[in-house]
JSON list of C-alpha atoms in Angstrom, two decimals:
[
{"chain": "A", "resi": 287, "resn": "UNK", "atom": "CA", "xyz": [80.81, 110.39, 58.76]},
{"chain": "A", "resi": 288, "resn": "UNK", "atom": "CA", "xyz": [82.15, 112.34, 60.95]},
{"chain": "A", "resi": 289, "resn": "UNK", "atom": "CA", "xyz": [85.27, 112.45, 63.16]},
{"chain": "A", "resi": 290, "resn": "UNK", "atom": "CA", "xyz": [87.15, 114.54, 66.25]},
{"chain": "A", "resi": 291, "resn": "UNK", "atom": "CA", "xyz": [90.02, 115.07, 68.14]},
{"chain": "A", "resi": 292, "resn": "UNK", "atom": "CA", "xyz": [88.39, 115.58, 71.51]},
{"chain": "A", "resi": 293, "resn": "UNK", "atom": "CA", "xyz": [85.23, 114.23, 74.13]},
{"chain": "A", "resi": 294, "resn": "UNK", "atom": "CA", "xyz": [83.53, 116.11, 76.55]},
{"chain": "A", "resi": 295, "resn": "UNK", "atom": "CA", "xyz": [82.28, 113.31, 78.98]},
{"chain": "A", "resi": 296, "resn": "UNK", "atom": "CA", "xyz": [79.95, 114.92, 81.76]},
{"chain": "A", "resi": 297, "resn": "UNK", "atom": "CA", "xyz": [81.81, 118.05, 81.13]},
{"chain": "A", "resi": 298, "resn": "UNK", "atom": "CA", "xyz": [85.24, 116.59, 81.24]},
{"chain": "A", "resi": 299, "resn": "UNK", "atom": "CA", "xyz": [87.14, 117.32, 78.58]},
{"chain": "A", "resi": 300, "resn": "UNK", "atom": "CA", "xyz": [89.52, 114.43, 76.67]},
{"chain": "A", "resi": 301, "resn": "UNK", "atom": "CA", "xyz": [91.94, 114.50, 74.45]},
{"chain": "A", "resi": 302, "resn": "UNK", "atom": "CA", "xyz": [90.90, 111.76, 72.84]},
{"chain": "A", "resi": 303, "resn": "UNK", "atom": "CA", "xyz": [89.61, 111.06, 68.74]},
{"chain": "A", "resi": 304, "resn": "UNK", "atom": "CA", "xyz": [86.36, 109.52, 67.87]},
{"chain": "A", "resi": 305, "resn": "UNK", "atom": "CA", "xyz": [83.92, 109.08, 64.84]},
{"chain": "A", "resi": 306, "resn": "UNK", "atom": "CA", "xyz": [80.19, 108.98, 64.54]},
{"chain": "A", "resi": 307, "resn": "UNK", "atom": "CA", "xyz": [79.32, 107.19, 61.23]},
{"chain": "A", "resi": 308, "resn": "UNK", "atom": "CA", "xyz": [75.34, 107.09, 59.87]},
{"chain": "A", "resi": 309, "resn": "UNK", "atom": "CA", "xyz": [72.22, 108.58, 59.87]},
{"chain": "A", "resi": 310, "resn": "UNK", "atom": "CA", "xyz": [71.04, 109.75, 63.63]},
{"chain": "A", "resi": 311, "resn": "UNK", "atom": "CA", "xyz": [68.61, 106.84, 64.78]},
{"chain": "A", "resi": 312, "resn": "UNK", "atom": "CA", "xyz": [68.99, 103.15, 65.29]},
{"chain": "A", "resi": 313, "resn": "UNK", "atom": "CA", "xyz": [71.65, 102.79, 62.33]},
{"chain": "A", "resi": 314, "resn": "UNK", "atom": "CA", "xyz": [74.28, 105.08, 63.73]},
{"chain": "A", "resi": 315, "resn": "UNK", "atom": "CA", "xyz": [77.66, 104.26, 65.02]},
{"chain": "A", "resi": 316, "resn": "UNK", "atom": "CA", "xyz": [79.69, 106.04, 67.73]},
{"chain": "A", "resi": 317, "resn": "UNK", "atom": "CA", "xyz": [83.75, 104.53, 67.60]},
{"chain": "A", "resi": 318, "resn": "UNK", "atom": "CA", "xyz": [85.35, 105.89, 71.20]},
{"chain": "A", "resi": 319, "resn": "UNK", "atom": "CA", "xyz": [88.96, 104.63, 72.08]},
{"chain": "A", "resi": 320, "resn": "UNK", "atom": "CA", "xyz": [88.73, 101.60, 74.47]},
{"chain": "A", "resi": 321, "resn": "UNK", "atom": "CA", "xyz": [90.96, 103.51, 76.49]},
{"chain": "A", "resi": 322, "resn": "UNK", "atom": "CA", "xyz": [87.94, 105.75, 77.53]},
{"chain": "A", "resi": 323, "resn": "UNK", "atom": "CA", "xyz": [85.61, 103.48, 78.58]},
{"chain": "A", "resi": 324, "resn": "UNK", "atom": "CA", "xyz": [88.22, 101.51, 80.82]},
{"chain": "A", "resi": 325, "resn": "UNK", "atom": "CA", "xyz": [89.56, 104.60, 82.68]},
{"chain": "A", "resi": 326, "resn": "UNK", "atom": "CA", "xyz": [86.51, 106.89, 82.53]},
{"chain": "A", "resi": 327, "resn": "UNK", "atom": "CA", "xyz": [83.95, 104.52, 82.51]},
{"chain": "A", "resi": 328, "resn": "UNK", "atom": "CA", "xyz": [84.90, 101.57, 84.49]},
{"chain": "A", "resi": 329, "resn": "UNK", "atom": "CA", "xyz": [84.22, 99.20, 81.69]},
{"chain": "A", "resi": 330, "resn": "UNK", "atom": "CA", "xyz": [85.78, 96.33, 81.15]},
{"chain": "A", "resi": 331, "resn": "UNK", "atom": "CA", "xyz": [86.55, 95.03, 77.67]},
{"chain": "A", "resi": 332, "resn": "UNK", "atom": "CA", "xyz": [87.18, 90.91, 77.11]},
{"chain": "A", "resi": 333, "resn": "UNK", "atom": "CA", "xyz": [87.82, 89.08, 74.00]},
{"chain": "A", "resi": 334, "resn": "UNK", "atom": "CA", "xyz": [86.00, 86.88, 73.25]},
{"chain": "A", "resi": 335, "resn": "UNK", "atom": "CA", "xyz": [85.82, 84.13, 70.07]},
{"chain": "A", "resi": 336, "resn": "UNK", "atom": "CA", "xyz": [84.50, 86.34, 67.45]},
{"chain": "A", "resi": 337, "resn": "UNK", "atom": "CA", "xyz": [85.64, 89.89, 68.44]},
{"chain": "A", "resi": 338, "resn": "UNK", "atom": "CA", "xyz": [85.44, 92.25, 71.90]},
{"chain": "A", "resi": 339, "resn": "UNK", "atom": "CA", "xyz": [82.43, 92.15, 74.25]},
{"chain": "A", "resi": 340, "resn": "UNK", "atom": "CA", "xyz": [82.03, 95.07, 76.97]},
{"chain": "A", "resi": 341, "resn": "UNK", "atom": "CA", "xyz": [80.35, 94.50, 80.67]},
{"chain": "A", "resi": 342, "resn": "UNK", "atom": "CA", "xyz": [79.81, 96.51, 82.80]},
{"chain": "A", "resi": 343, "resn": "UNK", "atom": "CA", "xyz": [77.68, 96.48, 86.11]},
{"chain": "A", "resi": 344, "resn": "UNK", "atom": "CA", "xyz": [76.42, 93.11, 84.77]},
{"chain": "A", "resi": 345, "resn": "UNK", "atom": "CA", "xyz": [75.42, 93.59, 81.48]},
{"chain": "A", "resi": 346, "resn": "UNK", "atom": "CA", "xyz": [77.14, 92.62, 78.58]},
{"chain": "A", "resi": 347, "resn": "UNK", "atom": "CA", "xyz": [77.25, 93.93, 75.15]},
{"chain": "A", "resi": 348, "resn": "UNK", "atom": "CA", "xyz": [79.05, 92.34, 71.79]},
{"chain": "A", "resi": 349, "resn": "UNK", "atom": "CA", "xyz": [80.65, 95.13, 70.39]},
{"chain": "A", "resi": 350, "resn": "UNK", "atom": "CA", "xyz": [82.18, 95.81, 66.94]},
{"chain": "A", "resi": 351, "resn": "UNK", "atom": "CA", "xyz": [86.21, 96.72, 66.60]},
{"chain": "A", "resi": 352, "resn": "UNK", "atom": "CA", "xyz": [86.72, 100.22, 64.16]},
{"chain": "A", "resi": 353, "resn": "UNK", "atom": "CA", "xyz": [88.20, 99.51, 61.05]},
{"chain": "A", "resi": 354, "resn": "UNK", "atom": "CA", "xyz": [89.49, 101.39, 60.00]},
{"chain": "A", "resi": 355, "resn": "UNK", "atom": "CA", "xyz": [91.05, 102.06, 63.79]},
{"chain": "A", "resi": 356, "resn": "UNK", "atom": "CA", "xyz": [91.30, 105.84, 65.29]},
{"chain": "A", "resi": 357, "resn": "UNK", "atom": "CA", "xyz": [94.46, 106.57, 64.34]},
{"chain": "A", "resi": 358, "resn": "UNK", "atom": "CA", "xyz": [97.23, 104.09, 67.22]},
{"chain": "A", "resi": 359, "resn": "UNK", "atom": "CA", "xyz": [93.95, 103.87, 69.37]},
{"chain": "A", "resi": 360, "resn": "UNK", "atom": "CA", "xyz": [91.81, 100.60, 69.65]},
{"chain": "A", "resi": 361, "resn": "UNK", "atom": "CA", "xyz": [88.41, 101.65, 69.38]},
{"chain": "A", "resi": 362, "resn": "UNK", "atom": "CA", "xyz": [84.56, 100.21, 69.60]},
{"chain": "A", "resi": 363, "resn": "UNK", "atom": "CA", "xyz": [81.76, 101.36, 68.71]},
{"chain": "A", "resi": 364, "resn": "UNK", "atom": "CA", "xyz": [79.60, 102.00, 71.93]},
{"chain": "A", "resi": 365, "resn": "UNK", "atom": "CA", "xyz": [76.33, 103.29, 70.66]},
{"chain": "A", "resi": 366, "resn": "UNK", "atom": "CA", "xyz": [74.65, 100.36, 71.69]},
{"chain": "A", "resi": 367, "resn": "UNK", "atom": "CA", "xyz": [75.26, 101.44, 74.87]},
{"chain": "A", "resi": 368, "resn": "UNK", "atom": "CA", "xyz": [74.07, 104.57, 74.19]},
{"chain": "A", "resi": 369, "resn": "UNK", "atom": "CA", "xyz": [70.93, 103.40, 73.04]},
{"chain": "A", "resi": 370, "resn": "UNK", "atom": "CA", "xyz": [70.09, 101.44, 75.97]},
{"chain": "A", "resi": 371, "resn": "UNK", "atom": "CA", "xyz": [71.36, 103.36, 78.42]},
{"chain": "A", "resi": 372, "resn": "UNK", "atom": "CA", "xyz": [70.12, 106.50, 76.96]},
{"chain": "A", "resi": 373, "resn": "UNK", "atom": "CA", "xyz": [73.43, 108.58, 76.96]},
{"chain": "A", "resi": 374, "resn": "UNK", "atom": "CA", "xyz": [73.06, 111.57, 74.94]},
{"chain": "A", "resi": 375, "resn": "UNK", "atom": "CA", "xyz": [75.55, 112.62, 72.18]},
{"chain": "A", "resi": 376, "resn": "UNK", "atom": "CA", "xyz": [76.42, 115.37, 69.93]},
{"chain": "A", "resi": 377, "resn": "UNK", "atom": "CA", "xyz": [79.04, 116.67, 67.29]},
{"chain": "A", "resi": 378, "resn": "UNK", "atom": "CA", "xyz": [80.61, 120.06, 67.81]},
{"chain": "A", "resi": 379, "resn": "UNK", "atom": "CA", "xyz": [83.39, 120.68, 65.86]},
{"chain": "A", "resi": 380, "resn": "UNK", "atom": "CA", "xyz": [86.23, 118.46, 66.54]},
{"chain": "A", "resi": 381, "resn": "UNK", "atom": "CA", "xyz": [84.75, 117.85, 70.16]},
{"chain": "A", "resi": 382, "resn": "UNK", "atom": "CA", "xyz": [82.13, 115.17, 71.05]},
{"chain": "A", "resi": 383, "resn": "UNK", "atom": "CA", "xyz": [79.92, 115.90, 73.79]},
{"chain": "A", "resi": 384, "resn": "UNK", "atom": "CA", "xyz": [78.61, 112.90, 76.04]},
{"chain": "A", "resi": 385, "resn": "UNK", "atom": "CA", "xyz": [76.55, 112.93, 78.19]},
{"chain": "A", "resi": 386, "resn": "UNK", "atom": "CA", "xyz": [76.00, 110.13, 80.81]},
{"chain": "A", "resi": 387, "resn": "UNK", "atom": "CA", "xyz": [73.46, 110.75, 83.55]},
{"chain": "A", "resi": 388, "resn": "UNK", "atom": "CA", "xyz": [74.27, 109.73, 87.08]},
{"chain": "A", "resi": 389, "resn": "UNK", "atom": "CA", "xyz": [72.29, 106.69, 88.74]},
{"chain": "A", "resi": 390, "resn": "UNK", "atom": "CA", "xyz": [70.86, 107.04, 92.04]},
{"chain": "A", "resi": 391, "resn": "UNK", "atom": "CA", "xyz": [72.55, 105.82, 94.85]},
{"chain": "A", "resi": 392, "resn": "UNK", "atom": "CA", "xyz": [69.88, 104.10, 96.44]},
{"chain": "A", "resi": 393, "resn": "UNK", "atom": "CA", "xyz": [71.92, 101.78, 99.34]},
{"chain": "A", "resi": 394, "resn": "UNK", "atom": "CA", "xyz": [75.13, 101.53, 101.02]},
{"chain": "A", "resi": 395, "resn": "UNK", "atom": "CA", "xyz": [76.00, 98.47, 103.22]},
{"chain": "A", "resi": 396, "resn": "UNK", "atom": "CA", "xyz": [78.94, 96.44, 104.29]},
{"chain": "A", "resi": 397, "resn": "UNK", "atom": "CA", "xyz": [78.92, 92.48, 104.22]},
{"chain": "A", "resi": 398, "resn": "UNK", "atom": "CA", "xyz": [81.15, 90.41, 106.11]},
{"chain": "A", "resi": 399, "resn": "UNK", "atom": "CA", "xyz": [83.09, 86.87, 104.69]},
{"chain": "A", "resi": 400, "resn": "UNK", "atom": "CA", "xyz": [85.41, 84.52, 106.75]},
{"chain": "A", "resi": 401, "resn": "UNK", "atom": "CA", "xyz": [88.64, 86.94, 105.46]},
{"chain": "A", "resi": 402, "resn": "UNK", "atom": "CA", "xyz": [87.04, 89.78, 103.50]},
{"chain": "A", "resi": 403, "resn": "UNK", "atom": "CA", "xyz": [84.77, 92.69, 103.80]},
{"chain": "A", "resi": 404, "resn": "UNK", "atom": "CA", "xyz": [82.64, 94.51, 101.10]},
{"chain": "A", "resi": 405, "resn": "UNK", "atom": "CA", "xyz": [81.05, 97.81, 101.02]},
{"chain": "A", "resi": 406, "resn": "UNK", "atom": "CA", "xyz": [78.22, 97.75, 98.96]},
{"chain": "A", "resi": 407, "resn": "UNK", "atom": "CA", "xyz": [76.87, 100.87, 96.79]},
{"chain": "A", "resi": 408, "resn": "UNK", "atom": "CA", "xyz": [73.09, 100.13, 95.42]},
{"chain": "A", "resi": 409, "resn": "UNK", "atom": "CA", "xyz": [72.16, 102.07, 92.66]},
{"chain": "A", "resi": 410, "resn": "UNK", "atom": "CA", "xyz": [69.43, 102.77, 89.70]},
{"chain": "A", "resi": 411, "resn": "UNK", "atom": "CA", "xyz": [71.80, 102.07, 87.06]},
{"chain": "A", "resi": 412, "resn": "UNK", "atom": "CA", "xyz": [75.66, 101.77, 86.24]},
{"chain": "A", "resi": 413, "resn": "UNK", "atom": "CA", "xyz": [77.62, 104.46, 87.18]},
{"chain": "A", "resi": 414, "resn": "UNK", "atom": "CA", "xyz": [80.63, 105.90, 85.61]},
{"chain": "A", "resi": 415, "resn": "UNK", "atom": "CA", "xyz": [83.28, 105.31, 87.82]},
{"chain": "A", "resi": 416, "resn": "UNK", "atom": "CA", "xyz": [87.24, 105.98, 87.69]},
{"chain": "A", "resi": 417, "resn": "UNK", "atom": "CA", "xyz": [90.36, 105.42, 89.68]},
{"chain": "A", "resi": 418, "resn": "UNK", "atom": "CA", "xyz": [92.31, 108.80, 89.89]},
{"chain": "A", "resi": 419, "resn": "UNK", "atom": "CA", "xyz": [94.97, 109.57, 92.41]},
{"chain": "A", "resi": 420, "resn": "UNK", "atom": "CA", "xyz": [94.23, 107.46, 95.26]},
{"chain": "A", "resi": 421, "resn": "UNK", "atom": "CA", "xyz": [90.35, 107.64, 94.90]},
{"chain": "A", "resi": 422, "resn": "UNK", "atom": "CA", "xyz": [87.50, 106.17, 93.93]},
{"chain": "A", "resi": 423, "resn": "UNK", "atom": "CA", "xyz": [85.79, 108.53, 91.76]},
{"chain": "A", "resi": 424, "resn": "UNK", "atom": "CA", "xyz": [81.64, 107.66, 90.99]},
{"chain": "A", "resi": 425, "resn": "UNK", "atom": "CA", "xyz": [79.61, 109.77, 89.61]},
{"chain": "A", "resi": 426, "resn": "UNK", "atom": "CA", "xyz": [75.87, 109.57, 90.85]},
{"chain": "A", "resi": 427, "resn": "UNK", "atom": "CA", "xyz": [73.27, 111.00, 93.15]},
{"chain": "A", "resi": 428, "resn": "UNK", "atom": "CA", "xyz": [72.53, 110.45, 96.27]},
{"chain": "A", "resi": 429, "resn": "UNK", "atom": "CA", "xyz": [70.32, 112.07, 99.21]},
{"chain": "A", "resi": 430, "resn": "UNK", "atom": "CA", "xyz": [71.46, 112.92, 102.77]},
{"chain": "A", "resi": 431, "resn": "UNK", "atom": "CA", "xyz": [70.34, 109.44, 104.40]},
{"chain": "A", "resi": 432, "resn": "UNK", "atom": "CA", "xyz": [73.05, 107.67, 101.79]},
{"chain": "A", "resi": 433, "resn": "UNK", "atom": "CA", "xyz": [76.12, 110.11, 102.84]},
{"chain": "A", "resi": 434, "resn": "UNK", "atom": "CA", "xyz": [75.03, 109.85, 106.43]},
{"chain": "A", "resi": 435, "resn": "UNK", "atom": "CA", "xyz": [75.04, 105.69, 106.58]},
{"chain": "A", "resi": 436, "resn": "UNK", "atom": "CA", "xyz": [78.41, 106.22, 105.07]},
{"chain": "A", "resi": 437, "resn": "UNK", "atom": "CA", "xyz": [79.69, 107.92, 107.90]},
{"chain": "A", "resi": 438, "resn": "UNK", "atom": "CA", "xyz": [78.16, 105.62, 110.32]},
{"chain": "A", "resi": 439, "resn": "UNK", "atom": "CA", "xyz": [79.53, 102.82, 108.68]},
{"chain": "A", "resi": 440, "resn": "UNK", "atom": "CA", "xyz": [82.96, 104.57, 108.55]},
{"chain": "A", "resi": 441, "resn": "UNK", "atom": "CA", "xyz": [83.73, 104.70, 104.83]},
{"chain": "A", "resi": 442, "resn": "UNK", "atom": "CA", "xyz": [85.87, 107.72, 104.31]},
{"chain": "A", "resi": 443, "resn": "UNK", "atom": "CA", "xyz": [84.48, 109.98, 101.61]},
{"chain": "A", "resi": 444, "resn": "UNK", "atom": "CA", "xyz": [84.23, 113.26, 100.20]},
{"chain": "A", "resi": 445, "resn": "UNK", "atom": "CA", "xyz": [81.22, 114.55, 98.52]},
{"chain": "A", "resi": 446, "resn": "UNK", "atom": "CA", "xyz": [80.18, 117.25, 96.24]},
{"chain": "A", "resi": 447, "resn": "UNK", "atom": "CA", "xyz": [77.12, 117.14, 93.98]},
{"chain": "A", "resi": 448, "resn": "UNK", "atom": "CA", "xyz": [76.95, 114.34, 91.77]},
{"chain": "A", "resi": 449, "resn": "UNK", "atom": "CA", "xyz": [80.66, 113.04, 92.32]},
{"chain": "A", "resi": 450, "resn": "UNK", "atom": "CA", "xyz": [81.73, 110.68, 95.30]},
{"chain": "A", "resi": 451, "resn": "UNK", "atom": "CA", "xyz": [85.23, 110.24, 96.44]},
{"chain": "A", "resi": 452, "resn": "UNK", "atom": "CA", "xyz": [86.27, 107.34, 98.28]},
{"chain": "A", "resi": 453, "resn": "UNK", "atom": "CA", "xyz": [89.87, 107.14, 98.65]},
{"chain": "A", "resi": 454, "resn": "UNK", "atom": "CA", "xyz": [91.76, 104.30, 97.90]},
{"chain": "A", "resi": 455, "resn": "UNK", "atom": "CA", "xyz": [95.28, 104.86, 98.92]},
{"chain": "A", "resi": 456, "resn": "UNK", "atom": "CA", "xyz": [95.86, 102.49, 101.69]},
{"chain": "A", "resi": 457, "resn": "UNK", "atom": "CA", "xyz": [94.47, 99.56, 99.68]},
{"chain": "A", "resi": 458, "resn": "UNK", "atom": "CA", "xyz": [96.91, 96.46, 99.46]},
{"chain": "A", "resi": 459, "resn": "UNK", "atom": "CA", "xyz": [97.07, 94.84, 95.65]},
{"chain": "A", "resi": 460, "resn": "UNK", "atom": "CA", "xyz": [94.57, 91.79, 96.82]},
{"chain": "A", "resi": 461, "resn": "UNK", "atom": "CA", "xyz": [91.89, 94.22, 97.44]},
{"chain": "A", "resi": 462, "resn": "UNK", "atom": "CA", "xyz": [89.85, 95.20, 93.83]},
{"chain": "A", "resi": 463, "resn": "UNK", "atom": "CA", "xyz": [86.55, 97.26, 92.97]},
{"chain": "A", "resi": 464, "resn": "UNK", "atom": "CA", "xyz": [83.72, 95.14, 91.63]},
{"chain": "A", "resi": 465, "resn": "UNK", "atom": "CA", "xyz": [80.63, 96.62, 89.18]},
{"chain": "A", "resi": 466, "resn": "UNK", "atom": "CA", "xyz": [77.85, 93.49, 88.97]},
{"chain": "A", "resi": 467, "resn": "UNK", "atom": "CA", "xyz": [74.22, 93.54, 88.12]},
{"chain": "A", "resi": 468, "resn": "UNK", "atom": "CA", "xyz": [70.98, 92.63, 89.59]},
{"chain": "A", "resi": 469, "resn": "UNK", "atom": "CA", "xyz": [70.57, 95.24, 91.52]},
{"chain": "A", "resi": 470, "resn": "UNK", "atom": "CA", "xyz": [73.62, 97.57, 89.79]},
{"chain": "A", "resi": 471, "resn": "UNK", "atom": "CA", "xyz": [76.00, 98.02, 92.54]},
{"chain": "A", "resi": 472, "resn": "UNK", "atom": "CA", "xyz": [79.61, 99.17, 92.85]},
{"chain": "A", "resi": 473, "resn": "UNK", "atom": "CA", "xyz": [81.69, 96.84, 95.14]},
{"chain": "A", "resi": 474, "resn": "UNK", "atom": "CA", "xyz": [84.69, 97.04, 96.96]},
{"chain": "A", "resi": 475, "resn": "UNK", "atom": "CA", "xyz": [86.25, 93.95, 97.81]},
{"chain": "A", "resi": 476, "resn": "UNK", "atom": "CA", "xyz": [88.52, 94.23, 100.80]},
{"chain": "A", "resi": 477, "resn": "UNK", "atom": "CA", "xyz": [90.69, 91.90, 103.35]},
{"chain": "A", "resi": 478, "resn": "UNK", "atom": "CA", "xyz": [90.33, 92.71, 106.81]},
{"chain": "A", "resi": 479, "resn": "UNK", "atom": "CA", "xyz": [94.05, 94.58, 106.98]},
{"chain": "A", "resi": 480, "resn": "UNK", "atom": "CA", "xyz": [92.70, 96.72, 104.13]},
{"chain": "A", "resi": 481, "resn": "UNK", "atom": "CA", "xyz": [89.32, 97.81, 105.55]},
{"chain": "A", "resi": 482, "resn": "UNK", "atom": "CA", "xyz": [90.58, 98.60, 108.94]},
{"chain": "A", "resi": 483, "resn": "UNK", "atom": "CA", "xyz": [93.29, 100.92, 106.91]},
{"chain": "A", "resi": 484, "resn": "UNK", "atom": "CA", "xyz": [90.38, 102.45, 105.05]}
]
């Protein structure tokens, strides 16, 4: 077993504790606060009748609670999700370094309801995403053509390699960001008032 005080996620660094139990392979398991993978992530955790299940960007995992718990933090383990998702891990020190790669962005489109708009982000893959001071933060790549349809579309954004900001600061409380499956796409869910603020 071992345990940590930190996580490097992407290169971010956490304060945050964590503890890898087993041998590397198939048996291990990786306990990360839930607290990471709903603010970092963009996972959402549910209870369900025999413990915690995570989803995100439609797929759904049954996870197991820590016991004992890290320290006041509520914790799962997640390498499941590392497994299928192939996120790379690795013990240095006190500080675990994760590694999630970025999806493609592969589409962006806008569809149109009787009171509500959605733009639409397409990808190969979930997508760590995060809500930080107004934005939208989603990690991913994306080509030229993708950043270019956003503009004609006219979804503000800022863009530097690998991270896309879409800011969020105008949006009213009935507006909400979406991550479903089949394809994996990131959605934002908007009335009318809110879109033409965006």
């Amino acid at each position: 077993m071992v345990t940590g005080s930190s996580i490097a996620l992407n290169g971010a660094e956490l304060q945050a504790p964590w503890r890898l139990e087993g041998e590397p392979g198939s048996g291990q398991r990786l306990f990360v606060p839930i607290d990471v993978l709903i603010h970092q992530l963009g996972i959402e955790v549910n209870p369900v009748a025999d413990g915690l299940q995570l989803a995100w960007f439609g797929h759904v995992f049954p996870v197991e609670e820590a016991h004992p718990p890290l320290g006041d933090e509520p914790a799962v383990d997640v390498a499941p999700l590392a497994r299928r998702f192939r996120w790379q891990f690795r013990p240095v020190n006190a500080r675990l370094n994760l590694q999630i790669r970025p999806p493609q962005l592969i589409n962006v489109r806008l569809e149109q309801f009787a009171e509500r708009v959605w733009i639409v982000l397409d990808f190969l893959g979930p997508a760590p995403f995060r809500h930080q001071d107004g934005e939208l933060l989603v990690e991913i790549r994306s080509r030229d053509v993708h950043l270019r349809e956003m503009e004609t579309l006219g979804i503000p954004h800022q863009w530097t390699p690998g991270l896309l900001r879409l800011n969020t600061a105008a949006l009213g409380s009935n507006s909400r960001v979406l991550s479903l499956g089949r394809p994996e796409r990131l959605v934002l869910d908007l009335s009318y008032e809110d879109f033409l603020a965006l």
